[in-house]
Amino acid sequence: MQRIHANLMIPGRGAPVSDAVVLLDGPTIAYAGPAAEAPVAGDAEEVRAEVVMPGLWDCHVHLLGQLVPDLAMLPREPVALRAARGVAGLRAALDAGVTSIRELGGLGLDMTAAVAEGTVPGPAIHAAGAAISPTGGHVDLHSYPLPWVHDYGAASNELRVADGESGCARVVREQLRRNAKVIKICASGGVMSEVDHPIHQQFTAAELRVLVEVAGLAERAVAAHCHGKPGMIAALEAGVRTIEHGTYLDEECAAAMRETSAILVPTQFVIASAVADIDRLPPYARPKMLAVVERHAEAVALAHQTGVTVAMGTDIGAGDWGRHGEELTLLVKAGFTPLEAIETATANAPATLGPQAPRSGRLEAGYDADLLILDDNPLDDIAVLADPARIRQVWQAGRRVKPV
Ligand SMILES: [Zn+2]
């Protein structure tokens, strides 16, 4: 047993607690609360901390192992090479305080076991397998012959194209067959795809219903990539659990999200970092990225003002692993208090997995013993969480994983 005695505990949900104790019993929290009420644990190892808080979740990443963001390059780099880079990315995320990721299209499903069995240090992976779009959609590789895209998709299972109700049902079942914990679909066009437009809806209402229905039969939530409003409304009507990006969210979309208890996973980091180094993107993506940057920030502010539940995601996929906490500074810029921003990356996050949510993201008895120890208070300065050097200790499943 470990007894972490902190001057300040940020529990994930609810108000901070001064002079607090978190008691770890193996991989689970046995007690978290005021030190004065903590049970006696005479033989527990005592750890002193200034601040203790839950480990962070990044609810939108891609273990693609690319050095530059360009989906058309995926077939040209061997999976083993990209997985090796993914291993380094996982370590960087853990050192940045990320103890869980939701991986929405990439190699995550194949790498889950490597982390779970302890071979590779990294955040716990909750993976979708392939991201799914229709022909010509966001994860189609438009410049290649279509039969090649089908072959490549079936072989590497990171990106899949599916059309029609039976085609959509089949591809979802193929992800379930590989034990995907969440299903990722594209309800609108994208920025990092060549021909399609971020505002246009992609799957039809009937296709969306089938995607959600088949996922739901296996108690899986659906995450919908979505920039434009038509796709957002259609996806919410079909019953998706999360809207990813949500760039053109307006009052009507916000009302639909509240009504369906859907969660918004905005991804300001990927857009901000892309705009900061725009020449890194393929030429077709540059004007699209510049068109969404301001609108996306407005959508995040509106979501906050209108009471939409938000969970933190970065969309980190190529390089940039370890920079997850920068999303929190962007949320604060959009109007979240530091405490609210932390809640998006802790207590709010597991619910993005719907029925597959683990008991994680909170310092509370019965929850997973994933936590961070800090010297500085992120409620005074959220940038503490954006700097891996200031994440003093990381504990995962009751074991200290930083420093090792
Ligand atoms: Zn993404």
mmCIF file of N, CA, C and O in Angstrom, residues 303-338:
data_model
loop_
_atom_site.group_PDB
_atom_site.id
_atom_site.type_symbol
_atom_site.label_atom_id
_atom_site.label_comp_id
_atom_site.label_asym_id
_atom_site.label_seq_id
_atom_site.Cartn_x
_atom_site.Cartn_y
_atom_site.Cartn_z
ATOM 1 N N ALA A 303 -19.379 25.986 -26.894
ATOM 2 C CA ALA A 303 -19.703 24.744 -26.175
ATOM 3 C C ALA A 303 -19.613 24.979 -24.671
ATOM 4 O O ALA A 303 -20.458 24.523 -23.901
ATOM 5 N N HIS A 304 -18.586 25.697 -24.270
ATOM 6 C CA HIS A 304 -18.401 25.990 -22.842
ATOM 7 C C HIS A 304 -19.539 26.854 -22.314
ATOM 8 O O HIS A 304 -20.136 26.550 -21.277
ATOM 9 N N GLN A 305 -19.867 27.900 -23.082
ATOM 10 C CA GLN A 305 -20.928 28.824 -22.633
ATOM 11 C C GLN A 305 -22.286 28.141 -22.558
ATOM 12 O O GLN A 305 -23.130 28.514 -21.749
ATOM 13 N N THR A 306 -22.531 27.174 -23.443
ATOM 14 C CA THR A 306 -23.872 26.582 -23.541
ATOM 15 C C THR A 306 -23.984 25.266 -22.769
ATOM 16 O O THR A 306 -24.986 24.567 -22.869
ATOM 17 N N GLY A 307 -22.949 24.916 -22.013
ATOM 18 C CA GLY A 307 -23.062 23.758 -21.125
ATOM 19 C C GLY A 307 -22.958 22.407 -21.808
ATOM 20 O O GLY A 307 -23.482 21.409 -21.309
ATOM 21 N N VAL A 308 -22.266 22.358 -22.954
ATOM 22 C CA VAL A 308 -22.004 21.062 -23.599
ATOM 23 C C VAL A 308 -20.867 20.383 -22.830
ATOM 24 O O VAL A 308 -19.881 21.019 -22.468
ATOM 25 N N THR A 309 -21.007 19.092 -22.566
ATOM 26 C CA THR A 309 -19.924 18.364 -21.899
ATOM 27 C C THR A 309 -18.748 18.215 -22.863
ATOM 28 O O THR A 309 -18.932 17.829 -24.023
ATOM 29 N N VAL A 310 -17.572 18.519 -22.364
ATOM 30 C CA VAL A 310 -16.360 18.479 -23.193
ATOM 31 C C VAL A 310 -15.365 17.502 -22.584
ATOM 32 O O VAL A 310 -15.215 17.439 -21.357
ATOM 33 N N ALA A 311 -14.713 16.723 -23.443
ATOM 34 C CA ALA A 311 -13.601 15.863 -23.017
ATOM 35 C C ALA A 311 -12.380 16.240 -23.849
ATOM 36 O O ALA A 311 -12.499 16.566 -25.024
ATOM 37 N N MET A 312 -11.207 16.188 -23.210
ATOM 38 C CA MET A 312 -10.012 16.672 -23.884
ATOM 39 C C MET A 312 -9.443 15.700 -24.908
ATOM 40 O O MET A 312 -9.278 14.513 -24.619
ATOM 41 N N GLY A 313 -9.151 16.222 -26.085
ATOM 42 C CA GLY A 313 -8.452 15.451 -27.120
ATOM 43 C C GLY A 313 -7.543 16.377 -27.889
ATOM 44 O O GLY A 313 -7.793 17.578 -27.952
ATOM 45 N N THR A 314 -6.481 15.822 -28.455
ATOM 46 C CA THR A 314 -5.522 16.664 -29.187
ATOM 47 C C THR A 314 -5.472 16.357 -30.674
ATOM 48 O O THR A 314 -5.070 17.187 -31.457
ATOM 49 N N ASP A 315 -5.825 15.121 -31.055
ATOM 50 C CA ASP A 315 -5.647 14.639 -32.441
ATOM 51 C C ASP A 315 -4.171 14.502 -32.799
ATOM 52 O O ASP A 315 -3.812 14.550 -33.964
ATOM 53 N N ILE A 316 -3.322 14.324 -31.785
ATOM 54 C CA ILE A 316 -1.908 14.071 -32.070
ATOM 55 C C ILE A 316 -1.801 12.741 -32.828
ATOM 56 O O ILE A 316 -2.399 11.742 -32.434
ATOM 57 N N GLY A 317 -1.054 12.775 -33.938
ATOM 58 C CA GLY A 317 -0.909 11.556 -34.730
ATOM 59 C C GLY A 317 0.476 11.446 -35.333
ATOM 60 O O GLY A 317 1.042 10.375 -35.440
ATOM 61 N N ALA A 318 1.026 12.566 -35.743
ATOM 62 C CA ALA A 318 2.348 12.575 -36.380
ATOM 63 C C ALA A 318 3.245 13.478 -35.558
ATOM 64 O O ALA A 318 2.983 14.665 -35.444
ATOM 65 N N GLY A 319 4.321 12.927 -34.979
ATOM 66 C CA GLY A 319 5.175 13.731 -34.103
ATOM 67 C C GLY A 319 4.332 14.250 -32.941
ATOM 68 O O GLY A 319 3.250 13.737 -32.668
ATOM 69 N N ASP A 320 4.823 15.250 -32.252
ATOM 70 C CA ASP A 320 4.044 15.970 -31.230
ATOM 71 C C ASP A 320 3.637 15.149 -30.015
ATOM 72 O O ASP A 320 2.980 15.674 -29.108
ATOM 73 N N TRP A 321 3.983 13.859 -29.936
ATOM 74 C CA TRP A 321 3.637 13.084 -28.737
ATOM 75 C C TRP A 321 4.327 13.707 -27.532
ATOM 76 O O TRP A 321 5.486 14.108 -27.611
ATOM 77 N N GLY A 322 3.600 13.833 -26.449
ATOM 78 C CA GLY A 322 4.147 14.479 -25.255
ATOM 79 C C GLY A 322 3.623 15.900 -25.088
ATOM 80 O O GLY A 322 3.779 16.491 -24.023
ATOM 81 N N ARG A 323 2.982 16.446 -26.112
ATOM 82 C CA ARG A 323 2.500 17.839 -26.030
ATOM 83 C C ARG A 323 1.005 17.917 -25.688
ATOM 84 O O ARG A 323 0.366 18.950 -25.886
ATOM 85 N N HIS A 324 0.466 16.829 -25.156
ATOM 86 C CA HIS A 324 -0.990 16.713 -24.920
ATOM 87 C C HIS A 324 -1.545 17.819 -24.029
ATOM 88 O O HIS A 324 -2.631 18.326 -24.252
ATOM 89 N N GLY A 325 -0.787 18.181 -22.988
ATOM 90 C CA GLY A 325 -1.273 19.155 -22.013
ATOM 91 C C GLY A 325 -1.476 20.544 -22.597
ATOM 92 O O GLY A 325 -2.159 21.379 -21.994
ATOM 93 N N GLU A 326 -0.915 20.780 -23.781
ATOM 94 C CA GLU A 326 -1.112 22.098 -24.399
ATOM 95 C C GLU A 326 -2.580 22.338 -24.720
ATOM 96 O O GLU A 326 -3.043 23.475 -24.792
ATOM 97 N N GLU A 327 -3.318 21.238 -24.923
ATOM 98 C CA GLU A 327 -4.757 21.386 -25.186
ATOM 99 C C GLU A 327 -5.446 22.057 -23.982
ATOM 100 O O GLU A 327 -6.403 22.814 -24.156
ATOM 101 N N LEU A 328 -4.956 21.781 -22.791
ATOM 102 C CA LEU A 328 -5.572 22.370 -21.591
ATOM 103 C C LEU A 328 -5.387 23.887 -21.570
ATOM 104 O O LEU A 328 -6.294 24.627 -21.187
ATOM 105 N N THR A 329 -4.222 24.351 -22.014
ATOM 106 C CA THR A 329 -4.010 25.802 -22.053
ATOM 107 C C THR A 329 -4.933 26.435 -23.094
ATOM 108 O O THR A 329 -5.429 27.549 -22.903
ATOM 109 N N LEU A 330 -5.195 25.713 -24.174
ATOM 110 C CA LEU A 330 -6.106 26.241 -25.203
ATOM 111 C C LEU A 330 -7.548 26.261 -24.700
ATOM 112 O O LEU A 330 -8.319 27.163 -25.032
ATOM 113 N N LEU A 331 -7.914 25.284 -23.892
ATOM 114 C CA LEU A 331 -9.263 25.280 -23.308
ATOM 115 C C LEU A 331 -9.432 26.471 -22.366
ATOM 116 O O LEU A 331 -10.474 27.123 -22.359
ATOM 117 N N VAL A 332 -8.400 26.749 -21.587
ATOM 118 C CA VAL A 332 -8.473 27.898 -20.678
ATOM 119 C C VAL A 332 -8.582 29.196 -21.491
ATOM 120 O O VAL A 332 -9.356 30.095 -21.159
ATOM 121 N N LYS A 333 -7.853 29.262 -22.594
ATOM 122 C CA LYS A 333 -7.953 30.422 -23.488
ATOM 123 C C LYS A 333 -9.378 30.587 -24.024
ATOM 124 O O LYS A 333 -9.849 31.691 -24.261
ATOM 125 N N ALA A 334 -10.076 29.457 -24.209
ATOM 126 C CA ALA A 334 -11.442 29.485 -24.760
ATOM 127 C C ALA A 334 -12.486 29.764 -23.669
ATOM 128 O O ALA A 334 -13.677 29.789 -23.971
ATOM 129 N N GLY A 335 -12.047 29.946 -22.426
ATOM 130 C CA GLY A 335 -13.000 30.353 -21.396
ATOM 131 C C GLY A 335 -13.191 29.379 -20.248
ATOM 132 O O GLY A 335 -13.895 29.683 -19.290
ATOM 133 N N PHE A 336 -12.577 28.196 -20.323
ATOM 134 C CA PHE A 336 -12.681 27.240 -19.216
ATOM 135 C C PHE A 336 -11.831 27.725 -18.049
ATOM 136 O O PHE A 336 -10.744 28.270 -18.250
ATOM 137 N N THR A 337 -12.305 27.499 -16.813
ATOM 138 C CA THR A 337 -11.415 27.718 -15.678
ATOM 139 C C THR A 337 -10.404 26.565 -15.674
ATOM 140 O O THR A 337 -10.675 25.493 -16.253
ATOM 141 N N PRO A 338 -9.258 26.737 -15.017
ATOM 142 C CA PRO A 338 -8.311 25.620 -14.944
ATOM 143 C C PRO A 338 -8.955 24.351 -14.368
ATOM 144 O O PRO A 338 -8.698 23.248 -14.850
#
